[in-house]
Amino acid sequence: MKKFDFYFLAMLAFSSLTGCTDDDVDNPGTGGGEEATSRYIIAATPVASEGVADYLLTASDLTEGSISTTGNGVEQDGTYRYYVTNNNKFFSLLYGQGNPGAVTTYQLDDKGNLVMLSNFQSETVQAFAPVNDDVLMMKISRSADSPVANWYRLDTETSQIVDQGQINTAELAPEGEQAFFSWMTQVGDKVYAPFFTVKGCCSDTFGTAYPDQAWIAVYSYPELELETIIEDDRTSFIGRYFTNGLSVDEAGDAYAFSSGVAATNGVISSTKPSAVTRINSGERKFDETYLFDLEAASGGAYVTNHIYAGNGNFVVTMAEEKTSAYATGNKIAVINVYDETFEWVTGMPSEENILSITTNNYVSEDGTVHIGVTTEESSYVYNINVASATASQGLEVQGGNITAISKLDPIE
């Protein structure tokens, strides 16, 4: 395993940047005011221009009102941004499409204004997740000529890369293929990294000869040393490209979501249903007694994303037809993995009217799930009550399409 490289850190060109934008004070788009309060952070892409970056807006309420991208917010640098929150900081990662990308850190100051803490260049990564007080990031090769994943550990206290290493992904996969991590999740004091296997060549880069298999690599932390690989042949792979497929409940049980969309030569080849499986707390194997068939429960739909709302409840995004491993759904349901119940959410816009649904969403302390929905008319936060499986239209973002929702507390 490659150890920490100080030359790499120097190449990050770390710069500490703090301060407020001109419109911070008393602006509904960025926070402000004399009394510090928690603020929701809403990333939105302006609709007026092509190829523009997200703006970060703030709001005190997601259930009503409106905010606008016009003249408000903190503009991001770069057109493809992805977000993660940890240690009361908001991290904005630029997807550089093969080139280095920026990692920008924000927090709320003692007046509730969104301010930048740091901005530095890092490798573009395809998976990232909060682990303890770090953000673990992974750059993953898709080439059979170089089957390597590079990992980086970002310390959220200092906003600096403090460690890095490499993983030989060919060693994780059956002969002739290599692993591609769909995401990473902290489970206890370990990192569970679900992966699918790909050819990485032959005009079928993301194709596989193993469409009906699920794998999870289990790593120690912070060393990221491989401890074991968990396997299951009852579903296809867990998660999807750039999509988390594993969540942990209050008991420490891990629930794995499979879309059943593995492909070969561009055609869906998995024969397994979209389903939820389970790894019980403290165990290193799938629970063979548990499988929740989501296709059977939903009447033929499959899951494309999920978020945990507590007490065994998940809000899931579903799609009807498996046309692509990368398609996202426009239908929302509530499932309970304890009771294996499924219920479509009412109060959402019609499926035909939905242009996009965010994959980076927020759950309030009371279990309400807040998701961003862009329709033909505008972009709104929809607030989902999991107990009743009902949604209500809330905050409108005018002039922008919502891409992420989070929340920060002001510094003391």
PDB file of N, CA and C in Angstrom, residues 287-372:
ATOM      1  N   ASP A 287     -27.191 -11.876   5.352  1.00  0.00           N
ATOM      2  CA  ASP A 287     -28.196 -12.671   6.038  1.00  0.00           C
ATOM      3  C   ASP A 287     -28.986 -13.445   4.978  1.00  0.00           C
ATOM      4  N   GLU A 288     -28.767 -14.740   4.886  1.00  0.00           N
ATOM      5  CA  GLU A 288     -29.396 -15.554   3.852  1.00  0.00           C
ATOM      6  C   GLU A 288     -30.894 -15.711   4.050  1.00  0.00           C
ATOM      7  N   THR A 289     -31.407 -15.307   5.230  1.00  0.00           N
ATOM      8  CA  THR A 289     -32.843 -15.426   5.487  1.00  0.00           C
ATOM      9  C   THR A 289     -33.601 -14.181   5.050  1.00  0.00           C
ATOM     10  N   TYR A 290     -32.858 -13.136   4.601  1.00  0.00           N
ATOM     11  CA  TYR A 290     -33.527 -11.869   4.314  1.00  0.00           C
ATOM     12  C   TYR A 290     -33.291 -11.441   2.870  1.00  0.00           C
ATOM     13  N   LEU A 291     -34.367 -11.203   2.149  1.00  0.00           N
ATOM     14  CA  LEU A 291     -34.333 -10.565   0.832  1.00  0.00           C
ATOM     15  C   LEU A 291     -35.692  -9.923   0.590  1.00  0.00           C
ATOM     16  N   PHE A 292     -35.701  -8.603   0.379  1.00  0.00           N
ATOM     17  CA  PHE A 292     -36.920  -7.843   0.123  1.00  0.00           C
ATOM     18  C   PHE A 292     -36.949  -7.528  -1.378  1.00  0.00           C
ATOM     19  N   ASP A 293     -37.803  -8.225  -2.105  1.00  0.00           N
ATOM     20  CA  ASP A 293     -37.905  -8.084  -3.559  1.00  0.00           C
ATOM     21  C   ASP A 293     -38.724  -6.830  -3.872  1.00  0.00           C
ATOM     22  N   LEU A 294     -38.049  -5.765  -4.297  1.00  0.00           N
ATOM     23  CA  LEU A 294     -38.735  -4.500  -4.563  1.00  0.00           C
ATOM     24  C   LEU A 294     -39.538  -4.539  -5.860  1.00  0.00           C
ATOM     25  N   GLU A 295     -39.095  -5.337  -6.817  1.00  0.00           N
ATOM     26  CA  GLU A 295     -39.863  -5.442  -8.055  1.00  0.00           C
ATOM     27  C   GLU A 295     -41.209  -6.110  -7.797  1.00  0.00           C
ATOM     28  N   ALA A 296     -41.211  -7.138  -6.982  1.00  0.00           N
ATOM     29  CA  ALA A 296     -42.469  -7.799  -6.649  1.00  0.00           C
ATOM     30  C   ALA A 296     -43.366  -6.881  -5.832  1.00  0.00           C
ATOM     31  N   ALA A 297     -42.769  -6.133  -4.892  1.00  0.00           N
ATOM     32  CA  ALA A 297     -43.562  -5.270  -4.021  1.00  0.00           C
ATOM     33  C   ALA A 297     -44.162  -4.088  -4.764  1.00  0.00           C
ATOM     34  N   SER A 298     -43.451  -3.612  -5.794  1.00  0.00           N
ATOM     35  CA  SER A 298     -43.882  -2.394  -6.494  1.00  0.00           C
ATOM     36  C   SER A 298     -44.676  -2.665  -7.760  1.00  0.00           C
ATOM     37  N   GLY A 299     -44.777  -3.922  -8.155  1.00  0.00           N
ATOM     38  CA  GLY A 299     -45.457  -4.241  -9.399  1.00  0.00           C
ATOM     39  C   GLY A 299     -44.567  -4.092 -10.618  1.00  0.00           C
ATOM     40  N   GLY A 300     -43.249  -4.246 -10.430  1.00  0.00           N
ATOM     41  CA  GLY A 300     -42.344  -4.264 -11.568  1.00  0.00           C
ATOM     42  C   GLY A 300     -41.335  -3.148 -11.641  1.00  0.00           C
ATOM     43  N   ALA A 301     -41.368  -2.183 -10.719  1.00  0.00           N
ATOM     44  CA  ALA A 301     -40.406  -1.081 -10.740  1.00  0.00           C
ATOM     45  C   ALA A 301     -39.114  -1.500 -10.037  1.00  0.00           C
ATOM     46  N   TYR A 302     -38.052  -0.728 -10.267  1.00  0.00           N
ATOM     47  CA  TYR A 302     -36.770  -1.016  -9.619  1.00  0.00           C
ATOM     48  C   TYR A 302     -36.213   0.248  -8.993  1.00  0.00           C
ATOM     49  N   VAL A 303     -35.376   0.081  -7.968  1.00  0.00           N
ATOM     50  CA  VAL A 303     -34.864   1.214  -7.203  1.00  0.00           C
ATOM     51  C   VAL A 303     -33.658   1.824  -7.896  1.00  0.00           C
ATOM     52  N   THR A 304     -33.588   3.166  -7.914  1.00  0.00           N
ATOM     53  CA  THR A 304     -32.410   3.852  -8.445  1.00  0.00           C
ATOM     54  C   THR A 304     -31.691   4.678  -7.387  1.00  0.00           C
ATOM     55  N   ASN A 305     -32.348   4.960  -6.267  1.00  0.00           N
ATOM     56  CA  ASN A 305     -31.697   5.706  -5.189  1.00  0.00           C
ATOM     57  C   ASN A 305     -32.491   5.505  -3.904  1.00  0.00           C
ATOM     58  N   HIS A 306     -31.843   5.761  -2.758  1.00  0.00           N
ATOM     59  CA  HIS A 306     -32.542   5.626  -1.488  1.00  0.00           C
ATOM     60  C   HIS A 306     -31.951   6.588  -0.468  1.00  0.00           C
ATOM     61  N   ILE A 307     -32.748   6.872   0.578  1.00  0.00           N
ATOM     62  CA  ILE A 307     -32.260   7.640   1.719  1.00  0.00           C
ATOM     63  C   ILE A 307     -32.942   7.098   2.959  1.00  0.00           C
ATOM     64  N   TYR A 308     -32.168   6.938   4.032  1.00  0.00           N
ATOM     65  CA  TYR A 308     -32.705   6.349   5.264  1.00  0.00           C
ATOM     66  C   TYR A 308     -33.347   7.424   6.116  1.00  0.00           C
ATOM     67  N   ALA A 309     -34.580   7.138   6.601  1.00  0.00           N
ATOM     68  CA  ALA A 309     -35.338   8.095   7.400  1.00  0.00           C
ATOM     69  C   ALA A 309     -35.535   7.656   8.844  1.00  0.00           C
ATOM     70  N   GLY A 310     -34.960   6.512   9.234  1.00  0.00           N
ATOM     71  CA  GLY A 310     -35.055   6.045  10.611  1.00  0.00           C
ATOM     72  C   GLY A 310     -36.131   4.997  10.812  1.00  0.00           C
ATOM     73  N   ASN A 311     -35.940   4.169  11.835  1.00  0.00           N
ATOM     74  CA  ASN A 311     -36.915   3.142  12.230  1.00  0.00           C
ATOM     75  C   ASN A 311     -37.248   2.181  11.090  1.00  0.00           C
ATOM     76  N   GLY A 312     -36.259   1.882  10.263  1.00  0.00           N
ATOM     77  CA  GLY A 312     -36.458   0.940   9.181  1.00  0.00           C
ATOM     78  C   GLY A 312     -37.096   1.529   7.939  1.00  0.00           C
ATOM     79  N   ASN A 313     -37.398   2.832   7.953  1.00  0.00           N
ATOM     80  CA  ASN A 313     -38.051   3.477   6.819  1.00  0.00           C
ATOM     81  C   ASN A 313     -37.033   4.076   5.852  1.00  0.00           C
ATOM     82  N   PHE A 314     -37.251   3.839   4.578  1.00  0.00           N
ATOM     83  CA  PHE A 314     -36.456   4.446   3.519  1.00  0.00           C
ATOM     84  C   PHE A 314     -37.383   5.131   2.528  1.00  0.00           C
ATOM     85  N   VAL A 315     -36.962   6.258   2.021  1.00  0.00           N
ATOM     86  CA  VAL A 315     -37.610   6.850   0.855  1.00  0.00           C
ATOM     87  C   VAL A 315     -36.778   6.452  -0.354  1.00  0.00           C
ATOM     88  N   VAL A 316     -37.425   5.837  -1.333  1.00  0.00           N
ATOM     89  CA  VAL A 316     -36.715   5.303  -2.488  1.00  0.00           C
ATOM     90  C   VAL A 316     -37.223   5.960  -3.768  1.00  0.00           C
ATOM     91  N   THR A 317     -36.300   6.158  -4.701  1.00  0.00           N
ATOM     92  CA  THR A 317     -36.646   6.608  -6.042  1.00  0.00           C
ATOM     93  C   THR A 317     -36.707   5.379  -6.937  1.00  0.00           C
ATOM     94  N   MET A 318     -37.783   5.279  -7.718  1.00  0.00           N
ATOM     95  CA  MET A 318     -38.018   4.080  -8.517  1.00  0.00           C
ATOM     96  C   MET A 318     -38.178   4.437  -9.994  1.00  0.00           C
ATOM     97  N   ALA A 319     -37.860   3.493 -10.845  1.00  0.00           N
ATOM     98  CA  ALA A 319     -38.077   3.621 -12.287  1.00  0.00           C
ATOM     99  C   ALA A 319     -38.784   2.374 -12.788  1.00  0.00           C
ATOM    100  N   GLU A 320     -39.488   2.506 -13.925  1.00  0.00           N
ATOM    101  CA  GLU A 320     -40.328   1.419 -14.396  1.00  0.00           C
ATOM    102  C   GLU A 320     -39.585   0.411 -15.265  1.00  0.00           C
ATOM    103  N   GLU A 321     -38.756   0.873 -16.197  1.00  0.00           N
ATOM    104  CA  GLU A 321     -38.165  -0.012 -17.194  1.00  0.00           C
ATOM    105  C   GLU A 321     -36.648   0.061 -17.137  1.00  0.00           C
ATOM    106  N   LYS A 322     -35.988  -1.075 -17.142  1.00  0.00           N
ATOM    107  CA  LYS A 322     -34.527  -1.127 -17.077  1.00  0.00           C
ATOM    108  C   LYS A 322     -33.932  -0.934 -18.466  1.00  0.00           C
ATOM    109  N   THR A 323     -33.794   0.323 -18.838  1.00  0.00           N
ATOM    110  CA  THR A 323     -33.241   0.648 -20.148  1.00  0.00           C
ATOM    111  C   THR A 323     -31.744   0.943 -20.093  1.00  0.00           C
ATOM    112  N   SER A 324     -31.240   1.302 -18.899  1.00  0.00           N
ATOM    113  CA  SER A 324     -29.842   1.693 -18.768  1.00  0.00           C
ATOM    114  C   SER A 324     -29.424   1.543 -17.316  1.00  0.00           C
ATOM    115  N   ALA A 325     -28.150   1.250 -17.114  1.00  0.00           N
ATOM    116  CA  ALA A 325     -27.628   1.163 -15.752  1.00  0.00           C
ATOM    117  C   ALA A 325     -27.498   2.539 -15.112  1.00  0.00           C
ATOM    118  N   TYR A 326     -27.656   3.617 -15.903  1.00  0.00           N
ATOM    119  CA  TYR A 326     -27.437   4.970 -15.397  1.00  0.00           C
ATOM    120  C   TYR A 326     -28.720   5.785 -15.297  1.00  0.00           C
ATOM    121  N   ALA A 327     -29.848   5.222 -15.691  1.00  0.00           N
ATOM    122  CA  ALA A 327     -31.109   5.949 -15.651  1.00  0.00           C
ATOM    123  C   ALA A 327     -31.537   6.200 -14.206  1.00  0.00           C
ATOM    124  N   THR A 328     -32.192   7.325 -13.982  1.00  0.00           N
ATOM    125  CA  THR A 328     -32.734   7.640 -12.660  1.00  0.00           C
ATOM    126  C   THR A 328     -34.254   7.657 -12.738  1.00  0.00           C
ATOM    127  N   GLY A 329     -34.901   7.353 -11.632  1.00  0.00           N
ATOM    128  CA  GLY A 329     -36.352   7.247 -11.620  1.00  0.00           C
ATOM    129  C   GLY A 329     -37.051   8.549 -11.310  1.00  0.00           C
ATOM    130  N   ASN A 330     -38.356   8.585 -11.583  1.00  0.00           N
ATOM    131  CA  ASN A 330     -39.190   9.748 -11.296  1.00  0.00           C
ATOM    132  C   ASN A 330     -40.377   9.406 -10.401  1.00  0.00           C
ATOM    133  N   LYS A 331     -40.321   8.226  -9.770  1.00  0.00           N
ATOM    134  CA  LYS A 331     -41.399   7.829  -8.870  1.00  0.00           C
ATOM    135  C   LYS A 331     -40.822   7.640  -7.470  1.00  0.00           C
ATOM    136  N   ILE A 332     -41.576   8.065  -6.464  1.00  0.00           N
ATOM    137  CA  ILE A 332     -41.100   8.040  -5.080  1.00  0.00           C
ATOM    138  C   ILE A 332     -41.993   7.114  -4.251  1.00  0.00           C
ATOM    139  N   ALA A 333     -41.346   6.300  -3.420  1.00  0.00           N
ATOM    140  CA  ALA A 333     -42.081   5.400  -2.538  1.00  0.00           C
ATOM    141  C   ALA A 333     -41.433   5.392  -1.163  1.00  0.00           C
ATOM    142  N   VAL A 334     -42.187   4.923  -0.178  1.00  0.00           N
ATOM    143  CA  VAL A 334     -41.673   4.681   1.170  1.00  0.00           C
ATOM    144  C   VAL A 334     -41.690   3.181   1.399  1.00  0.00           C
ATOM    145  N   ILE A 335     -40.560   2.626   1.848  1.00  0.00           N
ATOM    146  CA  ILE A 335     -40.522   1.214   2.212  1.00  0.00           C
ATOM    147  C   ILE A 335     -40.082   1.093   3.663  1.00  0.00           C
ATOM    148  N   ASN A 336     -40.484   0.024   4.283  1.00  0.00           N
ATOM    149  CA  ASN A 336     -39.978  -0.317   5.610  1.00  0.00           C
ATOM    150  C   ASN A 336     -39.306  -1.680   5.509  1.00  0.00           C
ATOM    151  N   VAL A 337     -38.018  -1.712   5.787  1.00  0.00           N
ATOM    152  CA  VAL A 337     -37.266  -2.957   5.595  1.00  0.00           C
ATOM    153  C   VAL A 337     -37.485  -3.942   6.725  1.00  0.00           C
ATOM    154  N   TYR A 338     -38.039  -3.488   7.855  1.00  0.00           N
ATOM    155  CA  TYR A 338     -38.355  -4.414   8.937  1.00  0.00           C
ATOM    156  C   TYR A 338     -39.618  -5.208   8.605  1.00  0.00           C
ATOM    157  N   ASP A 339     -40.665  -4.484   8.181  1.00  0.00           N
ATOM    158  CA  ASP A 339     -41.945  -5.113   7.872  1.00  0.00           C
ATOM    159  C   ASP A 339     -42.047  -5.559   6.421  1.00  0.00           C
ATOM    160  N   GLU A 340     -41.087  -5.146   5.597  1.00  0.00           N
ATOM    161  CA  GLU A 340     -41.096  -5.397   4.151  1.00  0.00           C
ATOM    162  C   GLU A 340     -42.387  -4.878   3.513  1.00  0.00           C
ATOM    163  N   THR A 341     -42.692  -3.618   3.831  1.00  0.00           N
ATOM    164  CA  THR A 341     -43.861  -2.957   3.254  1.00  0.00           C
ATOM    165  C   THR A 341     -43.413  -1.951   2.205  1.00  0.00           C
ATOM    166  N   PHE A 342     -44.312  -1.671   1.271  1.00  0.00           N
ATOM    167  CA  PHE A 342     -44.040  -0.757   0.157  1.00  0.00           C
ATOM    168  C   PHE A 342     -45.278   0.091  -0.074  1.00  0.00           C
ATOM    169  N   GLU A 343     -45.075   1.429  -0.213  1.00  0.00           N
ATOM    170  CA  GLU A 343     -46.209   2.316  -0.474  1.00  0.00           C
ATOM    171  C   GLU A 343     -45.744   3.483  -1.342  1.00  0.00           C
ATOM    172  N   TRP A 344     -46.451   3.696  -2.441  1.00  0.00           N
ATOM    173  CA  TRP A 344     -46.144   4.844  -3.281  1.00  0.00           C
ATOM    174  C   TRP A 344     -46.502   6.130  -2.554  1.00  0.00           C
ATOM    175  N   VAL A 345     -45.687   7.156  -2.730  1.00  0.00           N
ATOM    176  CA  VAL A 345     -45.925   8.450  -2.087  1.00  0.00           C
ATOM    177  C   VAL A 345     -46.941   9.244  -2.902  1.00  0.00           C
ATOM    178  N   THR A 346     -47.944   9.758  -2.237  1.00  0.00           N
ATOM    179  CA  THR A 346     -48.931  10.629  -2.887  1.00  0.00           C
ATOM    180  C   THR A 346     -48.538  12.086  -2.666  1.00  0.00           C
ATOM    181  N   GLY A 347     -49.075  12.956  -3.506  1.00  0.00           N
ATOM    182  CA  GLY A 347     -48.792  14.391  -3.384  1.00  0.00           C
ATOM    183  C   GLY A 347     -47.619  14.862  -4.217  1.00  0.00           C
ATOM    184  N   MET A 348     -46.965  13.942  -4.941  1.00  0.00           N
ATOM    185  CA  MET A 348     -45.873  14.316  -5.828  1.00  0.00           C
ATOM    186  C   MET A 348     -46.436  14.793  -7.173  1.00  0.00           C
ATOM    187  N   PRO A 349     -45.655  15.575  -7.928  1.00  0.00           N
ATOM    188  CA  PRO A 349     -46.084  15.905  -9.296  1.00  0.00           C
ATOM    189  C   PRO A 349     -46.209  14.626 -10.118  1.00  0.00           C
ATOM    190  N   SER A 350     -46.941  14.719 -11.221  1.00  0.00           N
ATOM    191  CA  SER A 350     -47.065  13.547 -12.080  1.00  0.00           C
ATOM    192  C   SER A 350     -45.692  13.169 -12.619  1.00  0.00           C
ATOM    193  N   GLU A 351     -45.488  11.888 -12.834  1.00  0.00           N
ATOM    194  CA  GLU A 351     -44.199  11.404 -13.306  1.00  0.00           C
ATOM    195  C   GLU A 351     -43.804  12.064 -14.620  1.00  0.00           C
ATOM    196  N   GLU A 352     -44.794  12.324 -15.485  1.00  0.00           N
ATOM    197  CA  GLU A 352     -44.517  12.918 -16.786  1.00  0.00           C
ATOM    198  C   GLU A 352     -44.060  14.370 -16.664  1.00  0.00           C
ATOM    199  N   ASN A 353     -44.412  15.034 -15.566  1.00  0.00           N
ATOM    200  CA  ASN A 353     -44.083  16.448 -15.376  1.00  0.00           C
ATOM    201  C   ASN A 353     -42.748  16.644 -14.673  1.00  0.00           C
ATOM    202  N   ILE A 354     -42.157  15.573 -14.160  1.00  0.00           N
ATOM    203  CA  ILE A 354     -40.893  15.676 -13.425  1.00  0.00           C
ATOM    204  C   ILE A 354     -39.722  15.599 -14.387  1.00  0.00           C
ATOM    205  N   LEU A 355     -38.858  16.608 -14.328  1.00  0.00           N
ATOM    206  CA  LEU A 355     -37.657  16.623 -15.153  1.00  0.00           C
ATOM    207  C   LEU A 355     -36.483  15.961 -14.443  1.00  0.00           C
ATOM    208  N   SER A 356     -36.382  16.157 -13.126  1.00  0.00           N
ATOM    209  CA  SER A 356     -35.283  15.546 -12.378  1.00  0.00           C
ATOM    210  C   SER A 356     -35.633  15.520 -10.897  1.00  0.00           C
ATOM    211  N   ILE A 357     -35.009  14.569 -10.193  1.00  0.00           N
ATOM    212  CA  ILE A 357     -35.118  14.453  -8.734  1.00  0.00           C
ATOM    213  C   ILE A 357     -33.704  14.377  -8.176  1.00  0.00           C
ATOM    214  N   THR A 358     -33.431  15.117  -7.134  1.00  0.00           N
ATOM    215  CA  THR A 358     -32.089  15.133  -6.563  1.00  0.00           C
ATOM    216  C   THR A 358     -31.748  13.793  -5.935  1.00  0.00           C
ATOM    217  N   THR A 359     -30.455  13.459  -5.963  1.00  0.00           N
ATOM    218  CA  THR A 359     -29.966  12.261  -5.288  1.00  0.00           C
ATOM    219  C   THR A 359     -29.292  12.601  -3.963  1.00  0.00           C
ATOM    220  N   ASN A 360     -28.995  13.874  -3.732  1.00  0.00           N
ATOM    221  CA  ASN A 360     -28.348  14.331  -2.505  1.00  0.00           C
ATOM    222  C   ASN A 360     -29.383  15.085  -1.683  1.00  0.00           C
ATOM    223  N   ASN A 361     -30.030  14.388  -0.751  1.00  0.00           N
ATOM    224  CA  ASN A 361     -31.181  14.934  -0.042  1.00  0.00           C
ATOM    225  C   ASN A 361     -30.947  14.983   1.463  1.00  0.00           C
ATOM    226  N   TYR A 362     -31.935  15.485   2.203  1.00  0.00           N
ATOM    227  CA  TYR A 362     -31.746  15.732   3.632  1.00  0.00           C
ATOM    228  C   TYR A 362     -32.911  15.141   4.419  1.00  0.00           C
ATOM    229  N   VAL A 363     -32.582  14.608   5.609  1.00  0.00           N
ATOM    230  CA  VAL A 363     -33.593  14.077   6.525  1.00  0.00           C
ATOM    231  C   VAL A 363     -33.576  14.899   7.805  1.00  0.00           C
ATOM    232  N   SER A 364     -34.726  15.486   8.162  1.00  0.00           N
ATOM    233  CA  SER A 364     -34.833  16.254   9.396  1.00  0.00           C
ATOM    234  C   SER A 364     -34.849  15.342  10.611  1.00  0.00           C
ATOM    235  N   GLU A 365     -34.665  15.925  11.771  1.00  0.00           N
ATOM    236  CA  GLU A 365     -34.636  15.142  13.002  1.00  0.00           C
ATOM    237  C   GLU A 365     -35.945  14.407  13.254  1.00  0.00           C
ATOM    238  N   ASP A 366     -37.061  14.945  12.737  1.00  0.00           N
ATOM    239  CA  ASP A 366     -38.348  14.267  12.932  1.00  0.00           C
ATOM    240  C   ASP A 366     -38.612  13.196  11.890  1.00  0.00           C
ATOM    241  N   GLY A 367     -37.638  12.942  10.999  1.00  0.00           N
ATOM    242  CA  GLY A 367     -37.781  11.897  10.000  1.00  0.00           C
ATOM    243  C   GLY A 367     -38.379  12.358   8.686  1.00  0.00           C
ATOM    244  N   THR A 368     -38.701  13.641   8.559  1.00  0.00           N
ATOM    245  CA  THR A 368     -39.182  14.163   7.282  1.00  0.00           C
ATOM    246  C   THR A 368     -38.040  14.157   6.270  1.00  0.00           C
ATOM    247  N   VAL A 369     -38.319  13.667   5.076  1.00  0.00           N
ATOM    248  CA  VAL A 369     -37.316  13.606   4.015  1.00  0.00           C
ATOM    249  C   VAL A 369     -37.567  14.755   3.036  1.00  0.00           C
ATOM    250  N   HIS A 370     -36.546  15.535   2.777  1.00  0.00           N
ATOM    251  CA  HIS A 370     -36.646  16.695   1.896  1.00  0.00           C
ATOM    252  C   HIS A 370     -35.879  16.397   0.614  1.00  0.00           C
ATOM    253  N   ILE A 371     -36.574  16.398  -0.517  1.00  0.00           N
ATOM    254  CA  ILE A 371     -35.933  16.117  -1.800  1.00  0.00           C
ATOM    255  C   ILE A 371     -36.207  17.268  -2.764  1.00  0.00           C
ATOM    256  N   GLY A 372     -35.302  17.471  -3.699  1.00  0.00           N
ATOM    257  CA  GLY A 372     -35.482  18.498  -4.707  1.00  0.00           C
ATOM    258  C   GLY A 372     -36.114  17.910  -5.955  1.00  0.00           C
TER     259      GLY A 372
END
